[in-house]
Amino acid sequence: MKEKKGNCLSKKGSSLETLLAEMKEARSADVGWKNGQSWGLVYHAGEEVDQVIKEGHNLFSHGNALDPQAFPSLKKFETEVVAQTASLLNAGPDAVGSMTSGGSESSLMTVKASRDQAYSEKPQITEPEMIIPESAHPALDKAAHYLRIKTVRIPLATDYRVDLEAVRQSINANTILLVGSAPSYPHGVVDPIEELGQLALERNINLHVDACLGGFVLPFLERLNYFVPPFDFRIPGVTSIAADLHKYGYTAKGASLVIYRNSKLRRHQFFTLTSWPGGLFGSSTITGTKPGGPIAAAWAVLNYLGEEGYMRLVREVMDTTCILQEGIKNTGQLEILGQPVMSVFAIGSNKLDIYALADAMVKKGWQLGRQHLPPALHLTVTPPHTKIREAFLADLEKAVREVEDQDPENCEGIAAMYAMMGTMCSQVDLKSFAIDYLDKTYRV
Ligand SMILES: *Cc1c(COP(=O)(O)O)cnc(C)c1O
């Protein structure tokens, strides 16, 4: 960027033209998601869908879904999107849900609902616990942290799915909630949801399925006759499912869903205040003012694409995924971890330094997610990758040859992830490193 605006608001303001030029300039430093250079963060279904997003979003960028009486339009969009998705997830006629700002809010809402249901129906529970796989998204730990619930994190079995026996043994009188992912973010594998469902029923506790990634993929994969492990409301013990619209739903950022089997649990999600001079207050999710743009855009994209549109996108992305996985295995030095069910997976190696490989790929213009425990690189495949898959594999082959004879850098685990941010391999206190990083980053 040419210049920083700094701390002071400009006296006079600028023309839209000037600002657009400056914003486009700023954007040029961002990862090239439209060209498939990034393997996460953005889910782009092409220019046509982008047009739908922009127009839908624009029409409602001032809309506030906080008040459904003032905005029956947004209420209609939200409830229709919830109902359409509930049906995709094979929920029965009693299903209800909410749109939220993202998977993290969806997670927070379902954990809150379970907690408050337990407080109201099981008064003997004063220190609630939830049991989650180690691979569950940090959003669930974050929810537990905010809501003061103890999390019991269960190790993974060798297939990267949660160790069921360990889950069984961890359930106690304070357990209010089990969680499984469909699929997990780090490895793209689906936890044994059927068995978790049975445990949940036997012990009369809730089971949340985190389908933030899979919610808008797995139902279509099933229609396309791919193998999809059972994960949705057809499993009797499942009480809620989260699905991100702004991931494989391909809608604008700021949109996710939490769906409940019935309204009994959702009632505990709501917040009310009856003694406020401003009036009787009720709010369904975390946000007060609830942006209309993402809700309208989500409704528009869902109904623009329809089942056929999603099937086409899912088929395309899966074809690319298969080609990429073949090419990755053909390097002879890399492996796919576990048995990923869809277009999210991790590459590991017991032959070369996987972080050195990531560094070599950065030099060729590719940003891959760096994971640890075990060291791996993460790929989320989306439509823009169709055009670049051969170029990516050619560069990967070159990068493998570059690093296969190098001595490992002796970076253990996650320390190597941070090497790319300019810290030392020997970084010890990861927690304060991460806080320092955030503190330093969010400054002008
Ligand atoms: C992305 C993701 C989340 C969190 O969603 P955000 O939209 O980033 O808040 C939760 N669970 C899984 C499996 C995810 O992939």
Short mmCIF file of C-alpha atoms and ligand atoms in Angstrom, two decimals:
data_model
loop_
_atom_site.label_atom_id
_atom_site.label_comp_id
_atom_site.label_asym_id
_atom_site.label_seq_id
_atom_site.Cartn_x
_atom_site.Cartn_y
_atom_site.Cartn_z
CA MET A 1 0.00 0.00 0.00
CA LYS A 2 1.26 3.47 -0.85
CA GLU A 3 0.38 5.31 2.33
CA LYS A 4 -1.24 4.59 5.64
CA LYS A 5 -4.21 6.70 6.59
CA GLY A 6 -3.04 6.53 10.18
CA ASN A 7 -5.04 7.52 13.19
CA CYS A 8 -6.74 10.67 12.06
CA LEU A 9 -9.93 10.82 10.10
CA SER A 10 -9.37 12.95 7.01
CA LYS A 11 -10.85 16.43 7.35
CA LYS A 12 -12.63 16.55 4.05
CA GLY A 13 -13.48 13.08 2.95
CA SER A 14 -12.63 11.63 -0.46
CA SER A 15 -14.51 10.81 -3.62
CA LEU A 16 -15.81 7.30 -4.13
CA GLU A 17 -13.55 7.04 -7.14
CA THR A 18 -10.43 7.78 -5.10
CA LEU A 19 -11.48 5.39 -2.39
CA LEU A 20 -12.27 2.58 -4.78
CA ALA A 21 -8.85 2.99 -6.35
CA GLU A 22 -7.25 2.85 -2.91
CA MET A 23 -9.26 -0.20 -1.89
CA LYS A 24 -8.37 -2.04 -5.07
CA GLU A 25 -4.75 -1.20 -4.50
CA ALA A 26 -5.00 -2.53 -0.94
CA ARG A 27 -6.64 -5.68 -2.22
CA SER A 28 -3.75 -6.45 -4.52
CA ALA A 29 -1.76 -7.63 -1.49
CA ASP A 30 -4.46 -10.17 -0.54
CA VAL A 31 -4.20 -13.86 -1.31
CA GLY A 32 -5.33 -14.62 -4.88
CA TRP A 33 -8.48 -16.56 -3.99
CA LYS A 34 -10.14 -16.06 -7.35
CA ASN A 35 -7.21 -17.82 -9.03
CA GLY A 36 -7.19 -20.72 -6.61
CA GLN A 37 -3.97 -19.67 -4.87
CA SER A 38 -5.46 -20.04 -1.43
CA TRP A 39 -6.66 -23.39 -0.07
CA GLY A 40 -9.07 -22.11 2.52
CA LEU A 41 -10.85 -18.97 3.74
CA VAL A 42 -12.80 -18.21 0.56
CA TYR A 43 -15.45 -20.30 -1.22
CA HIS A 44 -16.04 -18.87 -4.66
CA ALA A 45 -18.58 -20.39 -7.03
CA GLY A 46 -17.91 -18.11 -10.00
CA GLU A 47 -18.96 -14.72 -11.36
CA GLU A 48 -22.64 -15.55 -11.84
CA VAL A 49 -23.15 -16.53 -8.23
CA ASP A 50 -21.11 -13.48 -7.21
CA GLN A 51 -23.59 -11.29 -9.04
CA VAL A 52 -26.47 -12.88 -7.13
CA ILE A 53 -24.64 -12.28 -3.85
CA LYS A 54 -23.90 -8.64 -4.65
CA GLU A 55 -27.41 -7.76 -5.70
CA GLY A 56 -29.11 -9.62 -2.86
CA HIS A 57 -26.71 -8.14 -0.33
CA ASN A 58 -27.09 -4.62 -1.70
CA LEU A 59 -30.86 -4.65 -1.53
CA PHE A 60 -30.77 -5.42 2.19
CA SER A 61 -27.53 -3.88 3.44
CA HIS A 62 -29.56 -1.59 5.70
CA GLY A 63 -32.00 -4.28 6.77
CA ASN A 64 -32.03 -5.26 10.43
CA ALA A 65 -33.31 -8.75 11.22
CA LEU A 66 -33.41 -7.90 14.94
CA ASP A 67 -37.04 -6.88 14.45
CA PRO A 68 -39.01 -9.42 12.39
CA GLN A 69 -42.10 -7.20 12.51
CA ALA A 70 -40.29 -4.31 10.89
CA PHE A 71 -38.55 -6.65 8.44
CA PRO A 72 -40.93 -9.48 7.51
CA SER A 73 -38.80 -9.85 4.35
CA LEU A 74 -35.75 -10.93 6.35
CA LYS A 75 -37.87 -13.15 8.58
CA LYS A 76 -39.16 -14.87 5.45
CA PHE A 77 -35.63 -15.35 4.05
CA GLU A 78 -34.23 -16.64 7.33
CA THR A 79 -37.04 -19.11 8.04
CA GLU A 80 -37.08 -20.37 4.46
CA VAL A 81 -33.32 -20.92 4.43
CA VAL A 82 -33.59 -22.75 7.78
CA ALA A 83 -36.44 -24.94 6.48
CA GLN A 84 -34.71 -25.74 3.19
CA THR A 85 -31.51 -26.70 4.97
CA ALA A 86 -33.33 -28.70 7.65
CA SER A 87 -34.91 -30.71 4.87
CA LEU A 88 -31.50 -31.28 3.23
CA LEU A 89 -30.33 -32.62 6.59
CA ASN A 90 -33.36 -34.90 6.87
CA ALA A 91 -34.79 -33.19 9.91
CA GLY A 92 -38.44 -33.93 10.56
CA PRO A 93 -41.36 -31.51 10.43
CA ASP A 94 -40.60 -30.21 13.94
CA ALA A 95 -37.17 -28.83 13.02
CA VAL A 96 -36.37 -25.19 13.76
CA GLY A 97 -33.19 -23.15 13.61
CA SER A 98 -31.52 -19.78 13.35
CA MET A 99 -29.25 -17.98 10.98
CA THR A 100 -26.08 -16.72 12.60
CA SER A 101 -23.01 -14.76 11.57
CA GLY A 102 -20.87 -17.88 11.15
CA GLY A 103 -19.95 -21.31 12.40
CA SER A 104 -18.55 -19.90 15.62
CA GLU A 105 -21.83 -18.24 16.52
CA SER A 106 -23.75 -21.38 15.54
CA SER A 107 -21.52 -23.40 17.87
CA LEU A 108 -21.88 -20.90 20.68
CA MET A 109 -25.66 -20.94 20.32
CA THR A 110 -26.07 -24.69 20.46
CA VAL A 111 -23.73 -25.00 23.44
CA LYS A 112 -25.67 -22.24 25.21
CA ALA A 113 -28.96 -23.96 24.45
CA SER A 114 -27.68 -27.26 25.84
CA ARG A 115 -26.27 -25.59 28.93
CA ASP A 116 -29.44 -23.72 29.76
CA GLN A 117 -31.57 -26.76 29.04
CA ALA A 118 -29.45 -28.73 31.50
CA TYR A 119 -29.72 -25.96 34.12
CA SER A 120 -33.47 -25.99 33.77
CA GLU A 121 -34.14 -29.73 33.44
CA LYS A 122 -31.27 -31.22 35.44
CA PRO A 123 -30.83 -28.95 38.46
CA GLN A 124 -28.34 -31.39 39.98
CA ILE A 125 -25.84 -30.24 37.31
CA THR A 126 -23.95 -27.18 38.50
CA GLU A 127 -20.67 -27.72 36.66
CA PRO A 128 -21.60 -28.77 33.14
CA GLU A 129 -19.14 -30.57 30.89
CA MET A 130 -19.06 -31.23 27.19
CA ILE A 131 -17.12 -33.93 25.40
CA ILE A 132 -15.53 -33.04 22.08
CA PRO A 133 -13.02 -34.69 19.77
CA GLU A 134 -9.51 -33.17 19.77
CA SER A 135 -10.14 -32.40 16.11
CA ALA A 136 -13.33 -30.42 16.80
CA HIS A 137 -13.16 -26.83 15.62
CA PRO A 138 -11.78 -24.32 18.17
CA ALA A 139 -15.15 -22.56 17.97
CA LEU A 140 -16.45 -25.24 20.35
CA ASP A 141 -13.65 -24.64 22.86
CA LYS A 142 -14.32 -20.94 22.47
CA ALA A 143 -18.02 -21.48 23.20
CA ALA A 144 -17.17 -23.49 26.31
CA HIS A 145 -14.69 -20.81 27.36
CA TYR A 146 -17.24 -18.01 27.01
CA LEU A 147 -20.01 -20.03 28.65
CA ARG A 148 -17.93 -21.45 31.50
CA ILE A 149 -18.37 -25.07 30.61
CA LYS A 150 -15.64 -27.63 31.10
CA THR A 151 -14.46 -29.24 27.87
CA VAL A 152 -13.18 -32.77 27.84
CA ARG A 153 -11.16 -33.24 24.66
CA ILE A 154 -10.95 -36.81 23.43
CA PRO A 155 -7.94 -38.11 21.47
CA LEU A 156 -8.36 -39.41 17.94
CA ALA A 157 -8.09 -43.03 16.89
CA THR A 158 -5.56 -43.97 14.21
CA ASP A 159 -8.13 -43.16 11.51
CA TYR A 160 -8.34 -39.56 12.86
CA ARG A 161 -11.92 -40.07 14.04
CA VAL A 162 -12.73 -39.61 17.71
CA ASP A 163 -11.91 -42.57 19.94
CA LEU A 164 -15.38 -43.81 20.82
CA GLU A 165 -14.39 -45.86 23.83
CA ALA A 166 -12.68 -42.82 25.35
CA VAL A 167 -15.85 -40.80 24.79
CA ARG A 168 -17.90 -43.48 26.52
CA GLN A 169 -15.58 -43.51 29.51
CA SER A 170 -15.56 -39.73 29.84
CA ILE A 171 -19.31 -39.36 30.20
CA ASN A 172 -20.27 -38.57 33.78
CA ALA A 173 -23.17 -37.06 35.70
CA ASN A 174 -22.14 -33.53 34.61
CA THR A 175 -21.97 -34.26 30.90
CA ILE A 176 -24.52 -32.23 28.97
CA LEU A 177 -23.30 -32.49 25.39
CA LEU A 178 -21.36 -34.66 22.96
CA VAL A 179 -19.95 -33.27 19.71
CA GLY A 180 -18.95 -34.94 16.46
CA SER A 181 -17.76 -33.33 13.23
CA ALA A 182 -19.04 -34.03 9.72
CA PRO A 183 -16.35 -33.68 8.63
CA SER A 184 -13.59 -32.43 10.91
CA TYR A 185 -11.69 -29.42 9.66
CA PRO A 186 -8.13 -30.77 10.12
CA HIS A 187 -8.52 -34.14 8.36
CA GLY A 188 -11.88 -34.08 6.62
CA VAL A 189 -13.06 -37.30 8.25
CA VAL A 190 -16.52 -37.84 9.70
CA ASP A 191 -16.66 -38.90 13.37
CA PRO A 192 -18.71 -42.03 14.21
CA ILE A 193 -21.95 -40.07 14.55
CA GLU A 194 -24.22 -43.11 14.67
CA GLU A 195 -22.38 -44.53 17.68
CA LEU A 196 -22.20 -41.12 19.35
CA GLY A 197 -25.94 -40.85 18.80
CA GLN A 198 -26.51 -44.11 20.58
CA LEU A 199 -24.38 -43.00 23.52
CA ALA A 200 -26.27 -39.72 23.67
CA LEU A 201 -29.63 -41.49 23.75
CA GLU A 202 -28.52 -44.02 26.35
CA ARG A 203 -27.22 -41.31 28.66
CA ASN A 204 -29.94 -38.75 27.89
CA ILE A 205 -27.53 -36.05 26.71
CA ASN A 206 -27.45 -33.92 23.60
CA LEU A 207 -25.40 -34.58 20.48
CA HIS A 208 -24.33 -31.69 18.28
CA VAL A 209 -22.99 -32.44 14.82
CA ASP A 210 -20.63 -29.79 13.49
CA ALA A 211 -21.37 -29.91 9.76
CA CYS A 212 -20.09 -26.37 9.18
CA LEU A 213 -18.02 -27.78 6.31
CA GLY A 214 -20.18 -30.71 5.26
CA GLY A 215 -23.69 -29.31 5.59
CA PHE A 216 -23.89 -28.17 1.98
CA VAL A 217 -21.72 -30.93 0.53
CA LEU A 218 -22.53 -34.30 2.12
CA PRO A 219 -26.26 -34.29 1.21
CA PHE A 220 -25.36 -33.76 -2.44
CA LEU A 221 -22.53 -36.30 -2.37
CA GLU A 222 -25.06 -38.82 -1.16
CA ARG A 223 -27.35 -37.97 -4.10
CA LEU A 224 -24.34 -38.46 -6.39
CA ASN A 225 -23.82 -41.95 -4.91
CA TYR A 226 -20.56 -41.25 -3.15
CA PHE A 227 -20.02 -43.03 0.14
CA VAL A 228 -21.20 -40.72 2.92
CA PRO A 229 -21.16 -41.96 6.51
CA PRO A 230 -24.45 -41.25 8.31
CA PHE A 231 -24.26 -37.86 10.02
CA ASP A 232 -27.61 -36.07 9.93
CA PHE A 233 -30.98 -36.05 11.73
CA ARG A 234 -31.74 -39.58 10.52
CA ILE A 235 -29.59 -40.61 13.48
CA PRO A 236 -32.03 -40.47 16.39
CA GLY A 237 -29.59 -39.10 19.00
CA VAL A 238 -28.61 -36.01 16.99
CA THR A 239 -30.16 -32.94 18.61
CA SER A 240 -28.58 -30.14 16.56
CA ILE A 241 -26.48 -29.56 13.43
CA ALA A 242 -24.50 -26.50 12.34
CA ALA A 243 -23.96 -25.80 8.62
CA ASP A 244 -22.07 -22.82 7.23
CA LEU A 245 -23.74 -21.00 4.38
CA HIS A 246 -20.62 -18.91 3.83
CA LYS A 247 -18.46 -21.98 3.20
CA TYR A 248 -19.74 -24.61 0.77
CA GLY A 249 -23.14 -22.87 0.65
CA TYR A 250 -21.14 -20.35 -1.46
CA THR A 251 -23.05 -17.37 -0.04
CA ALA A 252 -21.68 -14.07 1.28
CA LYS A 253 -19.58 -14.04 4.44
CA GLY A 254 -21.49 -13.69 7.68
CA ALA A 255 -23.97 -16.55 7.27
CA SER A 256 -24.33 -19.90 9.01
CA LEU A 257 -27.15 -22.02 10.41
CA VAL A 258 -27.83 -23.90 13.58
CA ILE A 259 -30.69 -26.37 13.15
CA TYR A 260 -32.45 -28.17 16.00
CA ARG A 261 -34.49 -31.35 15.84
CA ASN A 262 -37.31 -29.53 17.62
CA SER A 263 -38.11 -26.25 19.30
CA LYS A 264 -37.72 -27.56 22.84
CA LEU A 265 -33.94 -27.12 22.73
CA ARG A 266 -33.97 -23.92 20.68
CA ARG A 267 -36.08 -22.14 23.30
CA HIS A 268 -32.99 -22.24 25.53
CA GLN A 269 -30.98 -20.42 22.89
CA PHE A 270 -33.02 -17.24 23.13
CA PHE A 271 -32.25 -14.27 25.33
CA THR A 272 -34.93 -12.06 26.82
CA LEU A 273 -35.08 -9.11 29.17
CA THR A 274 -38.47 -8.16 30.53
CA SER A 275 -37.57 -5.21 32.75
CA TRP A 276 -35.82 -2.90 30.31
CA PRO A 277 -37.32 0.58 29.96
CA GLY A 278 -36.68 0.32 26.23
CA GLY A 279 -39.37 -2.33 26.00
CA LEU A 280 -39.76 -6.09 26.10
CA PHE A 281 -36.52 -7.36 24.62
CA GLY A 282 -36.01 -10.67 22.88
CA SER A 283 -33.14 -11.72 20.66
CA SER A 284 -32.66 -15.08 18.98
CA THR A 285 -28.88 -15.12 18.56
CA ILE A 286 -25.80 -13.23 19.78
CA THR A 287 -25.97 -10.16 17.63
CA GLY A 288 -28.38 -7.41 18.51
CA THR A 289 -28.59 -5.54 15.26
CA LYS A 290 -28.61 -8.41 12.79
CA PRO A 291 -27.30 -7.54 9.31
CA GLY A 292 -29.82 -8.11 6.53
CA GLY A 293 -27.24 -8.39 3.74
CA PRO A 294 -25.91 -11.87 4.48
CA ILE A 295 -29.42 -13.24 5.11
CA ALA A 296 -30.81 -11.91 1.84
CA ALA A 297 -27.72 -13.00 -0.10
CA ALA A 298 -27.95 -16.50 1.38
CA TRP A 299 -31.60 -16.84 0.43
CA ALA A 300 -30.85 -15.60 -3.07
CA VAL A 301 -27.88 -17.93 -3.65
CA LEU A 302 -29.64 -21.00 -2.25
CA ASN A 303 -32.61 -20.47 -4.52
CA TYR A 304 -30.50 -19.42 -7.49
CA LEU A 305 -28.42 -22.60 -7.38
CA GLY A 306 -31.10 -25.03 -6.22
CA GLU A 307 -30.35 -28.71 -5.84
CA GLU A 308 -29.00 -28.98 -9.38
CA GLY A 309 -26.62 -26.07 -8.95
CA TYR A 310 -25.15 -27.52 -5.78
CA MET A 311 -24.87 -30.98 -7.34
CA ARG A 312 -22.94 -29.49 -10.25
CA LEU A 313 -20.55 -27.63 -7.94
CA VAL A 314 -20.07 -30.63 -5.66
CA ARG A 315 -19.33 -32.90 -8.63
CA GLU A 316 -16.81 -30.45 -10.03
CA VAL A 317 -15.05 -29.98 -6.71
CA MET A 318 -14.93 -33.75 -6.07
CA ASP A 319 -13.44 -34.42 -9.52
CA THR A 320 -10.73 -31.90 -8.77
CA THR A 321 -10.21 -33.37 -5.30
CA CYS A 322 -9.66 -36.85 -6.75
CA ILE A 323 -7.19 -35.58 -9.34
CA LEU A 324 -5.28 -33.63 -6.69
CA GLN A 325 -5.15 -36.59 -4.30
CA GLU A 326 -3.89 -38.89 -7.07
CA GLY A 327 -1.17 -36.42 -7.98
CA ILE A 328 -0.18 -35.93 -4.36
CA LYS A 329 0.18 -39.68 -3.81
CA ASN A 330 2.09 -40.02 -7.08
CA THR A 331 4.90 -37.83 -5.76
CA GLY A 332 5.88 -40.93 -3.78
CA GLN A 333 6.78 -38.78 -0.77
CA LEU A 334 3.41 -37.65 0.51
CA GLU A 335 0.29 -39.25 1.91
CA ILE A 336 -3.30 -38.25 2.55
CA LEU A 337 -4.15 -38.53 6.25
CA GLY A 338 -7.07 -40.81 7.10
CA GLN A 339 -9.98 -41.28 4.72
CA PRO A 340 -11.39 -37.87 3.95
CA VAL A 341 -14.99 -38.04 2.72
CA MET A 342 -15.17 -34.82 0.75
CA SER A 343 -13.04 -31.96 -0.53
CA VAL A 344 -11.18 -31.13 2.68
CA PHE A 345 -8.06 -33.10 3.53
CA ALA A 346 -4.54 -33.04 4.93
CA ILE A 347 -1.21 -34.07 3.41
CA GLY A 348 1.44 -35.60 5.62
CA SER A 349 4.80 -37.23 5.06
CA ASN A 350 7.09 -39.49 6.97
CA LYS A 351 9.80 -38.95 4.39
CA LEU A 352 10.27 -35.22 4.09
CA ASP A 353 9.88 -32.04 6.14
CA ILE A 354 6.33 -31.01 5.38
CA TYR A 355 6.87 -27.41 6.52
CA ALA A 356 9.88 -27.07 4.23
CA LEU A 357 7.56 -28.24 1.47
CA ALA A 358 5.04 -25.56 2.49
CA ASP A 359 7.83 -22.93 2.33
CA ALA A 360 8.84 -24.12 -1.13
CA MET A 361 5.20 -23.89 -2.25
CA VAL A 362 4.88 -20.34 -0.89
CA LYS A 363 7.80 -19.36 -3.15
CA LYS A 364 5.78 -20.72 -6.07
CA GLY A 365 2.73 -18.69 -5.04
CA TRP A 366 0.65 -21.28 -3.16
CA GLN A 367 -0.64 -20.83 0.39
CA LEU A 368 -1.32 -24.08 2.19
CA GLY A 369 -2.64 -24.34 5.74
CA ARG A 370 -0.02 -25.61 8.20
CA GLN A 371 -1.21 -28.05 10.82
CA HIS A 372 0.44 -29.93 13.64
CA LEU A 373 -0.12 -32.98 15.83
CA PRO A 374 0.83 -34.51 13.38
CA PRO A 375 2.57 -32.07 10.99
CA ALA A 376 0.49 -31.74 7.84
CA LEU A 377 -0.65 -29.32 5.17
CA HIS A 378 -4.32 -28.55 4.74
CA LEU A 379 -6.34 -28.19 1.54
CA THR A 380 -9.91 -27.04 1.07
CA VAL A 381 -10.81 -27.61 -2.57
CA THR A 382 -13.22 -25.17 -4.24
CA PRO A 383 -14.28 -24.40 -7.83
CA PRO A 384 -11.38 -22.00 -8.63
CA HIS A 385 -9.01 -24.95 -8.15
CA THR A 386 -10.39 -26.73 -11.20
CA LYS A 387 -8.47 -24.45 -13.53
CA ILE A 388 -5.16 -24.63 -11.70
CA ARG A 389 -5.03 -28.23 -10.53
CA GLU A 390 -2.42 -29.32 -13.10
CA ALA A 391 -0.25 -26.27 -12.46
CA PHE A 392 -0.50 -26.89 -8.72
CA LEU A 393 0.53 -30.54 -9.08
CA ALA A 394 3.44 -29.61 -11.33
CA ASP A 395 4.69 -27.12 -8.75
CA LEU A 396 4.14 -29.63 -5.96
CA GLU A 397 6.24 -32.20 -7.81
CA LYS A 398 9.03 -29.62 -8.18
CA ALA A 399 8.77 -28.57 -4.56
CA VAL A 400 8.97 -32.20 -3.40
CA ARG A 401 12.17 -32.69 -5.42
CA GLU A 402 13.62 -29.49 -3.94
CA VAL A 403 13.08 -30.47 -0.34
CA GLU A 404 13.36 -34.26 -0.35
CA ASP A 405 17.14 -34.19 0.10
CA GLN A 406 17.17 -31.36 2.63
CA ASP A 407 17.88 -32.08 6.25
CA PRO A 408 14.81 -31.45 8.35
CA GLU A 409 15.05 -28.06 10.03
CA ASN A 410 14.47 -29.56 13.41
CA CYS A 411 11.32 -27.59 13.87
CA GLU A 412 9.07 -29.63 16.07
CA GLY A 413 5.33 -29.47 15.67
CA ILE A 414 3.63 -26.14 15.60
CA ALA A 415 6.79 -24.10 16.15
CA ALA A 416 7.51 -24.62 12.48
CA MET A 417 4.17 -23.09 11.57
CA TYR A 418 5.24 -19.87 13.14
CA ALA A 419 8.63 -19.92 11.47
CA MET A 420 6.89 -18.41 8.48
CA MET A 421 5.83 -15.46 10.60
CA GLY A 422 9.43 -14.72 11.45
CA THR A 423 9.73 -16.36 14.85
CA MET A 424 12.32 -18.87 15.91
CA CYS A 425 11.89 -22.59 15.68
CA SER A 426 12.58 -22.79 19.37
CA GLN A 427 9.56 -20.70 20.30
CA VAL A 428 8.37 -22.18 23.56
CA ASP A 429 5.35 -20.49 25.06
CA LEU A 430 2.82 -20.84 22.27
CA LYS A 431 -0.03 -19.27 24.16
CA SER A 432 1.68 -15.97 24.82
CA PHE A 433 3.17 -16.08 21.35
CA ALA A 434 -0.35 -16.30 19.92
CA ILE A 435 -1.65 -13.47 22.12
CA ASP A 436 1.37 -11.28 21.24
CA TYR A 437 0.76 -12.00 17.60
CA LEU A 438 -2.87 -10.83 17.84
CA ASP A 439 -1.94 -7.81 19.91
CA LYS A 440 0.74 -6.72 17.44
CA THR A 441 -1.34 -7.44 14.38
CA TYR A 442 -4.43 -5.41 15.20
CA ARG A 443 -2.76 -2.03 15.21
CA VAL A 444 -2.43 0.54 12.46
C1 LIG B 1 -15.19 -22.93 9.85
C2 LIG B 1 -15.63 -23.92 10.85
C3 LIG B 1 -16.22 -23.51 12.05
C4 LIG B 1 -16.29 -22.05 12.47
O1 LIG B 1 -16.97 -21.30 11.55
P1 LIG B 1 -16.69 -19.75 11.31
O2 LIG B 1 -17.64 -19.43 10.22
O3 LIG B 1 -15.25 -19.61 10.91
O4 LIG B 1 -16.99 -19.02 12.57
C5 LIG B 1 -16.69 -24.48 12.90
N1 LIG B 1 -16.56 -25.78 12.59
C6 LIG B 1 -15.98 -26.22 11.45
C7 LIG B 1 -15.90 -27.67 11.17
C8 LIG B 1 -15.49 -25.30 10.54
O5 LIG B 1 -14.91 -25.71 9.42
#
